[in-house]
Short mmCIF file of C-alpha atoms in Angstrom, two decimals:
data_model
loop_
_atom_site.label_atom_id
_atom_site.label_comp_id
_atom_site.label_asym_id
_atom_site.label_seq_id
_atom_site.Cartn_x
_atom_site.Cartn_y
_atom_site.Cartn_z
CA UNK A 120 18.00 -33.88 115.75
CA UNK A 121 21.51 -32.97 116.69
CA UNK A 122 22.31 -29.34 115.91
CA UNK A 123 25.77 -30.39 114.73
CA UNK A 124 24.23 -32.42 111.90
CA UNK A 125 22.03 -29.49 110.97
CA UNK A 126 25.11 -27.27 110.89
CA UNK A 127 26.94 -29.72 108.60
CA UNK A 128 24.00 -30.02 106.20
CA UNK A 129 23.45 -26.28 105.99
CA UNK A 130 27.19 -25.62 105.59
CA UNK A 131 27.38 -28.14 102.75
CA UNK A 132 24.39 -26.52 101.06
CA UNK A 133 25.94 -23.03 101.35
CA UNK A 134 29.30 -24.28 100.06
CA UNK A 135 27.57 -25.91 97.10
CA UNK A 136 25.89 -22.59 96.29
CA UNK A 137 29.31 -20.92 96.44
CA UNK A 138 30.62 -23.52 93.97
CA UNK A 139 27.73 -22.77 91.64
CA UNK A 140 27.74 -18.97 91.79
CA UNK A 141 31.39 -18.09 92.49
CA UNK A 142 33.42 -20.44 90.34
CA UNK A 143 36.42 -20.23 88.12
CA UNK A 144 37.60 -22.53 85.35
CA UNK A 145 35.22 -25.39 84.65
CA UNK A 146 32.11 -23.30 85.13
CA UNK A 147 29.57 -25.77 83.71
CA UNK A 148 31.24 -28.72 85.42
CA UNK A 149 31.16 -26.74 88.66
CA UNK A 150 27.42 -26.27 88.20
CA UNK A 151 27.03 -30.04 88.14
CA UNK A 152 29.33 -30.46 91.15
CA UNK A 153 27.51 -27.75 93.11
CA UNK A 154 24.16 -29.27 92.16
CA UNK A 155 25.33 -32.68 93.31
CA UNK A 156 26.53 -31.36 96.68
CA UNK A 157 23.42 -29.23 97.17
CA UNK A 158 20.93 -32.00 96.39
CA UNK A 159 22.89 -34.61 98.37
CA UNK A 160 23.01 -32.28 101.39
CA UNK A 161 19.35 -31.36 101.02
CA UNK A 162 18.39 -35.04 100.79
CA UNK A 163 20.36 -35.82 103.94
CA UNK A 164 18.75 -32.84 105.66
CA UNK A 165 15.30 -34.11 104.67
CA UNK A 166 16.01 -37.66 105.81
CA UNK A 167 17.74 -36.84 109.10
CA UNK A 168 15.91 -33.70 110.12
CA UNK A 169 12.52 -34.27 108.53
CA UNK A 170 11.92 -37.98 108.84
CA UNK A 171 14.00 -38.96 111.86
CA UNK A 172 13.71 -35.68 113.74
CA UNK A 173 11.69 -35.15 116.89
CA UNK A 174 9.46 -32.35 115.65
CA UNK A 175 6.12 -33.04 113.99
CA UNK A 176 6.30 -29.60 112.38
CA UNK A 177 9.66 -30.27 110.67
CA UNK A 178 8.62 -33.77 109.70
CA UNK A 179 5.45 -32.39 108.10
CA UNK A 180 7.44 -29.68 106.34
CA UNK A 181 10.50 -31.65 105.22
CA UNK A 182 9.62 -35.31 105.69
CA UNK A 183 8.21 -36.07 102.28
CA UNK A 184 8.46 -32.74 100.53
CA UNK A 185 12.08 -33.21 99.55
CA UNK A 186 12.13 -36.91 98.77
CA UNK A 187 11.88 -36.47 94.97
CA UNK A 188 15.12 -34.44 95.15
CA UNK A 189 17.00 -37.70 95.85
CA UNK A 190 16.49 -38.52 92.17
CA UNK A 191 18.68 -35.54 91.21
CA UNK A 192 21.80 -36.68 93.09
CA UNK A 193 22.75 -39.44 90.64
CA UNK A 194 22.30 -37.44 87.42
CA UNK A 195 24.30 -34.48 88.72
CA UNK A 196 27.16 -36.75 89.82
CA UNK A 197 27.06 -38.48 86.41
CA UNK A 198 27.07 -35.21 84.47
CA UNK A 199 29.93 -33.84 86.58
CA UNK A 200 32.11 -36.91 85.99
CA UNK A 201 31.28 -36.97 82.29
CA UNK A 202 32.02 -33.27 81.86
CA UNK A 203 35.39 -33.60 83.62
CA UNK A 204 36.45 -36.75 81.73
CA UNK A 205 35.30 -35.67 78.28
CA UNK A 206 35.94 -31.94 78.73
CA UNK A 207 32.46 -31.39 77.26
CA UNK A 208 29.94 -30.06 79.78
CA UNK A 209 27.10 -29.56 77.31
CA UNK A 210 23.90 -31.53 77.80
CA UNK A 211 22.57 -33.30 74.73
CA UNK A 212 18.87 -33.72 74.02
CA UNK A 213 18.70 -37.25 75.40
CA UNK A 214 20.49 -36.20 78.61
CA UNK A 215 17.28 -34.69 79.89
CA UNK A 216 15.92 -38.23 80.23
CA UNK A 217 18.15 -38.54 83.30
CA UNK A 218 15.70 -36.23 85.06
CA UNK A 219 12.65 -38.36 84.21
CA UNK A 220 12.50 -40.11 87.60
CA UNK A 221 12.63 -36.77 89.40
CA UNK A 222 9.80 -35.38 87.27
CA UNK A 223 7.71 -38.55 87.76
CA UNK A 224 8.26 -38.47 91.53
CA UNK A 225 7.55 -34.75 91.72
CA UNK A 226 4.35 -35.13 89.69
CA UNK A 227 3.33 -38.07 91.86
CA UNK A 228 3.71 -35.96 94.98
CA UNK A 229 1.47 -33.12 93.76
CA UNK A 230 -1.65 -34.47 95.52
CA UNK A 231 0.30 -34.58 98.79
CA UNK A 232 1.77 -31.10 98.21
CA UNK A 233 -1.73 -29.72 97.66
CA UNK A 234 -3.18 -31.42 100.73
CA UNK A 235 -3.94 -29.49 103.89
CA UNK A 236 -1.40 -28.74 106.57
CA UNK A 237 -3.46 -30.78 109.04
CA UNK A 238 -3.19 -33.85 106.80
CA UNK A 239 0.58 -33.39 106.56
CA UNK A 240 0.81 -33.10 110.34
CA UNK A 241 -1.26 -36.27 110.75
CA UNK A 242 1.14 -38.14 108.43
CA UNK A 243 4.06 -36.78 110.45
CA UNK A 244 2.31 -37.97 113.60
CA UNK A 245 2.04 -41.46 112.14
CA UNK A 246 5.76 -41.39 111.37
CA UNK A 247 6.53 -40.41 114.94
CA UNK A 248 4.39 -43.21 116.32
CA UNK A 249 5.78 -46.69 116.68
CA UNK A 250 3.02 -48.28 114.59
CA UNK A 251 4.13 -47.68 111.04
CA UNK A 252 6.11 -49.60 108.49
CA UNK A 253 8.24 -47.88 105.85
CA UNK A 254 5.93 -48.99 103.07
CA UNK A 255 2.63 -48.42 104.85
CA UNK A 256 2.30 -44.70 104.10
CA UNK A 257 1.62 -44.12 100.42
CA UNK A 258 1.90 -40.43 99.55
CA UNK A 259 2.79 -40.78 95.89
CA UNK A 260 0.88 -42.14 92.91
CA UNK A 261 3.66 -44.73 92.71
CA UNK A 262 3.12 -47.42 95.38
CA UNK A 263 5.29 -47.01 98.48
CA UNK A 264 6.90 -50.44 98.23
CA UNK A 265 8.08 -49.64 94.68
CA UNK A 266 9.32 -46.20 95.77
CA UNK A 267 11.18 -47.76 98.67
CA UNK A 268 13.03 -49.94 96.15
CA UNK A 269 13.52 -47.23 93.48
CA UNK A 270 15.50 -44.74 95.54
CA UNK A 271 18.52 -46.90 96.38
CA UNK A 272 18.33 -48.66 93.00
CA UNK A 273 18.46 -45.31 91.20
CA UNK A 274 21.60 -44.26 93.08
CA UNK A 275 23.18 -47.69 92.57
CA UNK A 276 22.59 -47.53 88.81
CA UNK A 277 24.29 -44.13 88.64
CA UNK A 278 27.19 -45.38 90.74
CA UNK A 279 27.68 -48.26 88.30
CA UNK A 280 27.43 -45.89 85.32
CA UNK A 281 30.06 -43.59 86.84
CA UNK A 282 32.40 -46.49 87.62
CA UNK A 283 31.95 -47.84 84.09
CA UNK A 284 32.69 -44.41 82.65
CA UNK A 285 35.84 -44.14 84.79
CA UNK A 286 36.94 -47.63 83.77
CA UNK A 287 36.48 -46.83 80.08
CA UNK A 288 38.36 -43.56 80.47
CA UNK A 289 41.25 -45.23 82.30
CA UNK A 290 41.36 -47.99 79.72
CA UNK A 291 41.36 -45.54 76.79
CA UNK A 292 43.95 -43.24 78.38
CA UNK A 293 46.10 -46.26 79.32
CA UNK A 294 46.21 -47.38 75.69
CA UNK A 295 47.19 -43.87 74.57
CA UNK A 296 49.95 -43.71 77.20
CA UNK A 297 51.23 -47.20 76.28
CA UNK A 298 51.54 -46.36 72.59
CA UNK A 299 52.60 -42.78 73.31
CA UNK A 300 49.60 -41.39 71.47
CA UNK A 301 48.58 -37.89 72.39
#
């Protein structure tokens, strides 16, 4: 993998940690923003460096290990937008359901995480060969073809939720501005 991409991913991860630990003002909202940037950068690092990289070692280490983290990107973006628009960064009890897909994916990967290093290197070797399909390697208790569909669908659902939230906010604030309500 290109060292420039690695530099960008690591820089974004460090900057997100700075947002989380050295922040002023909207401290809880900044936690969500920093979490979003960190998990988005880590996911891109996993995909580009682990899966599409040239090293079997890095593919075995990062290739599938970080894939459940992709299910944290959408919730953190959603919570950041909601906390900024409503000026209420607190998580309610039902908000923890947003992390259900991450927990399910993480629990489904436990057998792979507990497998031997040799098995992980053999899976990485299959990925580096030209004889595999994206849905042919099933490392989770959830079938690979369903997982392949879930990841982009999950992010798309959160994108729609964020756009709907922005639309509702603009609509509500437009009515207040029109009638000069404060």
